[in-house]
């Protein structure tokens, strides 16, 4: 960690392009993205619903938020009744809102020069590579209902996507600026949308029962870690207690199970078993030993580390570990040395993908907002990977006396 921080601070940042924060750019040019209008007293819109007022399907415009005194209404329902002094916030083609207001339709530009930023509940989000939203038009995705949020702006490869937001198709790595409702829940669909920042929520008071369940769960977890109870048994008891005492429910558990990841893990385990049963793992291990025989077990460890790093750049880290595990075991058996350092090596190597933006979800989270390219990751990540490999192999070899 210290080595990585030093490298990034003194060298890594100099290799990166200098892109300003996209969120700061939006805030500095807020009028370019959001225009505030108000329903003045005596307006013909007072008492009408959003749909009746003709504000539901505007050309190149979208009503994303209404502020009524201290109340923030977002997303805006077509059945929302407008009141005098309502502040309406539109996004899209800003010139169109001025054209709209030039007609006598009950709206006028707000008195203030700039809408106060404290009125906006900004939420940043990134579309992950595995999202079901990729390739889908926003208007067909039921986005507002699913995420209780409205899309204000989209950035792709460092540039704002122009045109009507509802007609845009989402892509992996897209950076979204959202206006979120008060009952915003980021956990419902986190497989489709990674929230980089979330609004602060007032947590309800914790009952004595929940506190007791929490303390008991922590005690059982410690018992599982220290070997007093089998870890699987401890986790099963904790999960059962949380369901019985209604800390969790089955819907929440099912919703947060990543079945795609489970399928990848099961399939990769099957590949690992096939490598072992077919003898392929032994052949690969023999090849690694042959290549590194001049430097002994340390060379074999280094070769295993490098191969695992390359594998994890293409697949998920659980899959990389599952595939390389039988090879690590066969390698240790042929060298007649303890297997633990080889298992530790593949664990570290599988978690060290810094070369590609697709290797891990956090890489993709900064890909769009930072305006980076694939080669930026390779330029900065390749030296970091070399440094990481040297430190890990050196420490493992010293710690396990190879």
Coordinates of C-alpha atoms in Angstrom, one line a residue, residues 22-366:
X22 CA -16.9 16.7 -14.5
X23 CA -19.2 17.4 -11.5
X24 CA -17.3 20.6 -10.8
X25 CA -17.6 21.6 -14.5
X26 CA -21.4 21.1 -14.2
X27 CA -21.7 23.1 -11.0
X28 CA -19.6 26.0 -12.5
X29 CA -21.9 26.0 -15.6
X30 CA -25.1 25.1 -13.9
X31 CA -27.3 27.3 -16.2
X32 CA -26.1 25.3 -19.2
X33 CA -27.7 22.2 -17.8
X34 CA -30.5 23.3 -15.5
X35 CA -32.9 26.2 -16.0
X36 CA -35.2 27.4 -13.2
X37 CA -38.6 28.8 -13.9
X38 CA -41.4 29.7 -11.5
X39 CA -45.2 29.6 -11.5
X40 CA -46.1 33.1 -10.4
X41 CA -49.2 34.0 -8.4
X42 CA -52.2 34.3 -10.8
X43 CA -50.6 32.1 -13.4
X44 CA -52.9 30.1 -15.6
X45 CA -51.0 26.9 -14.5
X46 CA -52.0 27.2 -10.8
X47 CA -54.3 24.2 -9.9
X48 CA -53.4 22.3 -13.1
X49 CA -51.5 19.0 -13.1
X50 CA -48.1 18.8 -14.9
X51 CA -49.8 16.9 -17.7
X52 CA -52.6 19.3 -18.0
X53 CA -50.2 22.2 -18.1
X54 CA -48.4 20.6 -21.1
X55 CA -45.1 20.3 -19.3
X56 CA -44.9 16.5 -19.6
X57 CA -43.8 16.1 -23.2
X58 CA -41.9 19.2 -24.0
X59 CA -39.6 19.3 -27.1
X60 CA -35.9 19.1 -26.0
X61 CA -36.9 19.7 -22.4
X62 CA -37.6 17.6 -19.3
X63 CA -39.1 18.7 -16.0
X64 CA -36.8 17.1 -13.4
X65 CA -37.7 18.8 -10.1
X66 CA -40.2 21.1 -8.4
X67 CA -39.3 23.0 -5.2
X68 CA -42.3 24.1 -3.2
X69 CA -41.2 26.1 -0.1
X70 CA -39.0 23.6 1.8
X71 CA -40.3 20.6 -0.1
X72 CA -38.3 19.0 -2.9
X73 CA -40.4 17.0 -5.4
X74 CA -38.4 14.7 -7.6
X75 CA -39.1 12.7 -9.7
X76 CA -42.1 14.8 -10.9
X77 CA -45.3 12.8 -11.4
X78 CA -47.5 13.9 -14.4
X79 CA -50.4 14.1 -11.8
X80 CA -48.5 16.6 -9.6
X81 CA -50.7 19.7 -9.1
X82 CA -48.9 23.0 -9.6
X83 CA -49.1 25.7 -7.0
X84 CA -48.2 29.4 -7.0
X85 CA -44.5 30.2 -6.3
X86 CA -43.5 26.7 -7.4
X87 CA -39.9 26.6 -8.7
X88 CA -39.6 24.3 -11.7
X89 CA -36.3 23.0 -12.9
X90 CA -35.9 21.9 -16.5
X91 CA -33.0 20.1 -18.2
X92 CA -32.2 19.6 -21.8
X93 CA -31.9 22.3 -24.4
X94 CA -31.7 25.5 -22.4
X95 CA -32.6 27.7 -25.3
X96 CA -35.9 25.9 -25.6
X97 CA -37.0 26.9 -22.1
X98 CA -36.5 30.6 -23.0
X99 CA -38.6 30.1 -26.2
X100 CA -41.2 28.4 -24.0
X101 CA -41.4 31.2 -21.5
X102 CA -41.6 33.9 -24.2
X103 CA -45.2 32.7 -24.8
X104 CA -47.9 33.6 -22.2
X105 CA -48.1 30.2 -20.6
X106 CA -47.9 30.9 -16.9
X107 CA -44.1 30.5 -16.4
X108 CA -41.4 33.1 -16.0
X109 CA -37.6 33.0 -15.3
X110 CA -36.9 32.8 -11.6
X111 CA -35.8 36.1 -10.0
X112 CA -32.5 34.9 -8.8
X113 CA -29.6 34.9 -11.3
X114 CA -28.4 31.4 -10.4
X115 CA -30.4 28.6 -8.8
X116 CA -28.9 27.8 -5.4
X117 CA -26.9 24.7 -5.4
X118 CA -28.2 23.7 -1.9
X119 CA -31.6 23.0 -3.6
X120 CA -30.2 20.2 -5.7
X121 CA -29.7 16.7 -4.4
X122 CA -26.8 15.7 -6.7
X123 CA -26.0 12.1 -7.0
X124 CA -23.2 10.8 -9.2
X125 CA -23.4 7.3 -10.7
X126 CA -21.6 5.2 -13.3
X127 CA -23.0 2.5 -15.6
X128 CA -21.0 -0.7 -15.0
X129 CA -19.9 -2.9 -17.9
X130 CA -22.3 -5.7 -16.8
X131 CA -25.4 -3.4 -16.4
X132 CA -28.7 -4.4 -18.0
X133 CA -29.2 -0.7 -18.9
X134 CA -26.5 -0.8 -21.6
X135 CA -27.9 -0.3 -25.1
X136 CA -31.3 0.7 -23.7
X137 CA -33.0 4.0 -24.4
X138 CA -33.5 6.0 -21.2
X139 CA -37.2 6.5 -21.9
X140 CA -37.6 2.7 -22.2
X141 CA -35.7 1.8 -19.1
X142 CA -38.2 3.1 -16.5
X143 CA -35.3 4.8 -15.0
X144 CA -37.2 7.3 -12.8
X145 CA -39.4 4.6 -11.2
X146 CA -36.6 2.1 -10.8
X147 CA -34.0 4.4 -9.2
X148 CA -36.3 7.2 -7.9
X149 CA -34.0 9.7 -9.7
X150 CA -34.0 11.8 -12.8
X151 CA -31.0 12.1 -15.2
X152 CA -29.8 15.7 -15.5
X153 CA -26.7 15.1 -17.7
X154 CA -24.7 12.3 -19.2
X155 CA -21.0 12.3 -19.8
X156 CA -19.4 9.8 -22.1
X157 CA -15.6 9.7 -22.7
X158 CA -15.4 13.1 -20.9
X159 CA -18.0 14.8 -23.0
X160 CA -21.7 15.7 -22.3
X161 CA -24.1 13.7 -24.4
X162 CA -26.3 16.2 -26.3
X163 CA -29.9 15.9 -27.4
X164 CA -33.0 14.7 -25.6
X165 CA -32.0 12.7 -22.6
X166 CA -34.9 10.3 -23.0
X167 CA -33.8 9.3 -26.5
X168 CA -30.2 8.5 -25.5
X169 CA -28.9 5.0 -25.2
X170 CA -26.7 4.2 -22.2
X171 CA -23.3 2.7 -22.5
X172 CA -20.9 1.1 -20.1
X173 CA -18.7 3.7 -18.3
X174 CA -21.3 6.5 -18.8
X175 CA -21.1 9.0 -16.0
X176 CA -24.6 10.3 -14.9
X177 CA -25.5 13.3 -12.9
X178 CA -28.8 12.6 -11.2
X179 CA -31.4 14.5 -9.1
X180 CA -32.6 12.0 -6.5
X181 CA -35.8 11.8 -4.4
X182 CA -35.8 11.8 -0.7
X183 CA -36.5 8.1 -0.5
X184 CA -33.6 7.3 -2.7
X185 CA -32.4 3.7 -2.2
X186 CA -29.0 2.9 -3.8
X187 CA -29.1 -0.8 -2.9
X188 CA -32.1 -1.9 -4.9
X189 CA -30.4 -2.0 -8.3
X190 CA -26.7 -1.6 -7.6
X191 CA -25.9 -4.3 -10.1
X192 CA -27.1 -1.9 -12.9
X193 CA -25.9 1.4 -11.5
X194 CA -22.9 2.1 -9.3
X195 CA -23.5 5.2 -7.1
X196 CA -20.3 7.1 -6.6
X197 CA -21.9 9.5 -4.1
X198 CA -25.3 9.3 -2.3
X199 CA -27.4 11.9 -0.4
X200 CA -27.2 11.8 3.4
X201 CA -30.2 10.0 4.9
X202 CA -31.5 10.3 8.4
X203 CA -31.3 6.9 9.8
X204 CA -34.2 5.7 12.1
X205 CA -33.4 5.1 15.7
X206 CA -32.0 1.6 16.4
X207 CA -34.1 -0.5 18.8
X208 CA -32.6 -2.4 21.7
X209 CA -33.5 -5.7 19.8
X210 CA -31.5 -4.7 16.8
X211 CA -28.5 -3.6 18.9
X212 CA -28.7 -7.0 20.6
X213 CA -28.7 -8.8 17.3
X214 CA -25.8 -6.7 16.1
X215 CA -23.7 -7.5 19.2
X216 CA -24.6 -11.2 19.0
X217 CA -23.7 -11.3 15.3
X218 CA -20.3 -9.7 16.0
X219 CA -19.7 -12.3 18.8
X220 CA -20.6 -15.2 16.5
X221 CA -18.4 -13.9 13.8
X222 CA -15.4 -13.6 16.1
X223 CA -16.2 -17.2 17.3
X224 CA -16.1 -18.3 13.6
X225 CA -12.9 -16.5 12.9
X226 CA -11.1 -17.8 15.9
X227 CA -12.2 -21.4 15.3
X228 CA -14.5 -21.8 18.4
X229 CA -17.3 -22.5 15.9
X230 CA -17.1 -23.4 12.2
X231 CA -17.2 -20.2 10.2
X232 CA -20.0 -21.5 8.0
X233 CA -22.1 -22.4 11.0
X234 CA -21.6 -18.9 12.6
X235 CA -22.6 -17.2 9.4
X236 CA -25.7 -19.4 9.0
X237 CA -26.8 -18.6 12.6
X238 CA -26.2 -14.9 12.0
X239 CA -28.3 -14.9 8.8
X240 CA -31.1 -16.9 10.5
X241 CA -31.2 -14.5 13.4
X242 CA -31.4 -11.5 11.1
X243 CA -34.3 -13.0 9.3
X244 CA -36.2 -14.0 12.5
X245 CA -35.7 -10.6 14.1
X246 CA -36.6 -8.8 10.8
X247 CA -33.3 -7.1 10.4
X248 CA -33.3 -8.5 6.9
X249 CA -36.0 -10.1 4.8
X250 CA -35.9 -12.7 2.1
X251 CA -36.6 -10.1 -0.6
X252 CA -33.5 -8.0 0.4
X253 CA -31.3 -11.1 0.4
X254 CA -32.6 -12.3 -3.0
X255 CA -32.2 -8.8 -4.4
X256 CA -28.5 -8.5 -3.3
X257 CA -27.5 -12.0 -4.5
X258 CA -25.4 -11.5 -7.7
X259 CA -26.5 -14.6 -9.7
X260 CA -24.2 -13.6 -12.6
X261 CA -21.2 -13.6 -10.3
X262 CA -22.3 -17.0 -8.8
X263 CA -22.6 -18.4 -12.3
X264 CA -19.1 -17.2 -13.2
X265 CA -17.7 -18.6 -10.0
X266 CA -19.4 -22.0 -10.5
X267 CA -18.2 -22.2 -14.1
X268 CA -14.7 -21.2 -13.2
X269 CA -14.7 -23.8 -10.4
X270 CA -15.7 -26.4 -13.0
X271 CA -12.8 -25.3 -15.1
X272 CA -10.5 -25.6 -12.2
X273 CA -11.7 -29.1 -11.4
X274 CA -11.3 -30.0 -15.1
X275 CA -7.7 -28.7 -15.1
X276 CA -7.0 -30.9 -12.1
X277 CA -8.8 -34.1 -13.2
X278 CA -7.5 -33.9 -16.8
X279 CA -3.9 -33.4 -15.7
X280 CA -3.7 -30.0 -17.5
X281 CA -2.9 -28.3 -14.2
X282 CA 0.1 -30.6 -13.8
X283 CA 1.3 -29.9 -17.3
X284 CA 1.0 -26.1 -16.8
X285 CA 2.8 -26.4 -13.4
X286 CA 5.6 -28.5 -15.1
X287 CA 6.0 -25.8 -17.7
X288 CA 6.2 -23.0 -15.1
X289 CA 8.9 -25.0 -13.3
X290 CA 10.8 -25.6 -16.5
X291 CA 10.8 -21.9 -17.3
X292 CA 11.9 -20.9 -13.8
X293 CA 14.0 -23.8 -12.7
X294 CA 17.2 -21.7 -12.6
X295 CA 15.8 -19.6 -9.7
X296 CA 14.0 -22.4 -7.9
X297 CA 10.7 -22.0 -5.9
X298 CA 10.9 -18.2 -5.9
X299 CA 11.0 -18.2 -9.7
X300 CA 8.1 -20.6 -9.9
X301 CA 6.2 -18.3 -7.4
X302 CA 6.9 -15.3 -9.6
X303 CA 5.8 -17.0 -12.8
X304 CA 2.6 -18.1 -11.1
X305 CA 2.0 -14.5 -9.9
X306 CA 2.5 -13.1 -13.4
X307 CA 0.2 -15.6 -15.1
X308 CA -2.6 -15.0 -12.5
X309 CA -2.2 -11.2 -13.0
X310 CA -2.7 -11.7 -16.8
X311 CA -5.7 -13.9 -16.2
X312 CA -7.4 -11.5 -13.8
X313 CA -7.1 -8.7 -16.3
X314 CA -9.6 -10.7 -18.5
X315 CA -11.9 -12.3 -16.0
X316 CA -13.2 -11.5 -12.5
X317 CA -10.8 -12.1 -9.5
X318 CA -12.9 -15.0 -8.1
X319 CA -12.8 -16.7 -11.5
X320 CA -9.0 -16.1 -11.7
X321 CA -8.5 -17.7 -8.3
X322 CA -10.7 -20.7 -9.1
X323 CA -8.8 -21.3 -12.4
X324 CA -5.3 -20.9 -10.9
X325 CA -5.9 -22.8 -7.6
X326 CA -5.3 -26.3 -9.0
X327 CA -2.2 -25.1 -10.8
X328 CA -0.8 -23.6 -7.6
X329 CA -1.5 -26.8 -5.8
X330 CA 0.2 -28.9 -8.4
X331 CA 3.2 -26.5 -8.5
X332 CA 3.8 -26.8 -4.8
X333 CA 3.5 -30.6 -4.9
X334 CA 6.0 -30.9 -7.7
X335 CA 8.4 -28.6 -5.9
X336 CA 7.8 -30.4 -2.6
X337 CA 7.3 -27.1 -0.7
X338 CA 4.3 -25.9 1.4
X339 CA 1.3 -24.8 -0.7
X340 CA 0.3 -21.8 1.4
X341 CA 2.7 -19.3 -0.2
X342 CA 1.4 -20.2 -3.6
X343 CA -2.2 -19.8 -2.5
X344 CA -1.3 -16.4 -1.0
X345 CA 0.4 -15.4 -4.3
X346 CA -2.7 -16.1 -6.4
X347 CA -4.9 -14.3 -3.9
X348 CA -2.7 -11.2 -4.2
X349 CA -2.2 -11.5 -7.9
X350 CA -6.0 -11.9 -8.6
X351 CA -6.6 -8.7 -6.7
X352 CA -4.0 -6.6 -8.5
X353 CA -5.5 -5.6 -11.8
X354 CA -4.4 -2.1 -12.5
X355 CA -3.7 -2.4 -16.2
X356 CA -7.3 -2.4 -17.7
X357 CA -10.4 -0.4 -16.9
X358 CA -12.5 -3.6 -17.2
X359 CA -10.6 -5.7 -14.7
X360 CA -12.4 -4.4 -11.7
X361 CA -15.6 -2.3 -11.1
X362 CA -13.7 0.5 -9.3
X363 CA -11.5 1.0 -12.4
X364 CA -14.6 1.5 -14.5
X365 CA -16.1 3.9 -11.9
X366 CA -13.3 6.4 -12.6

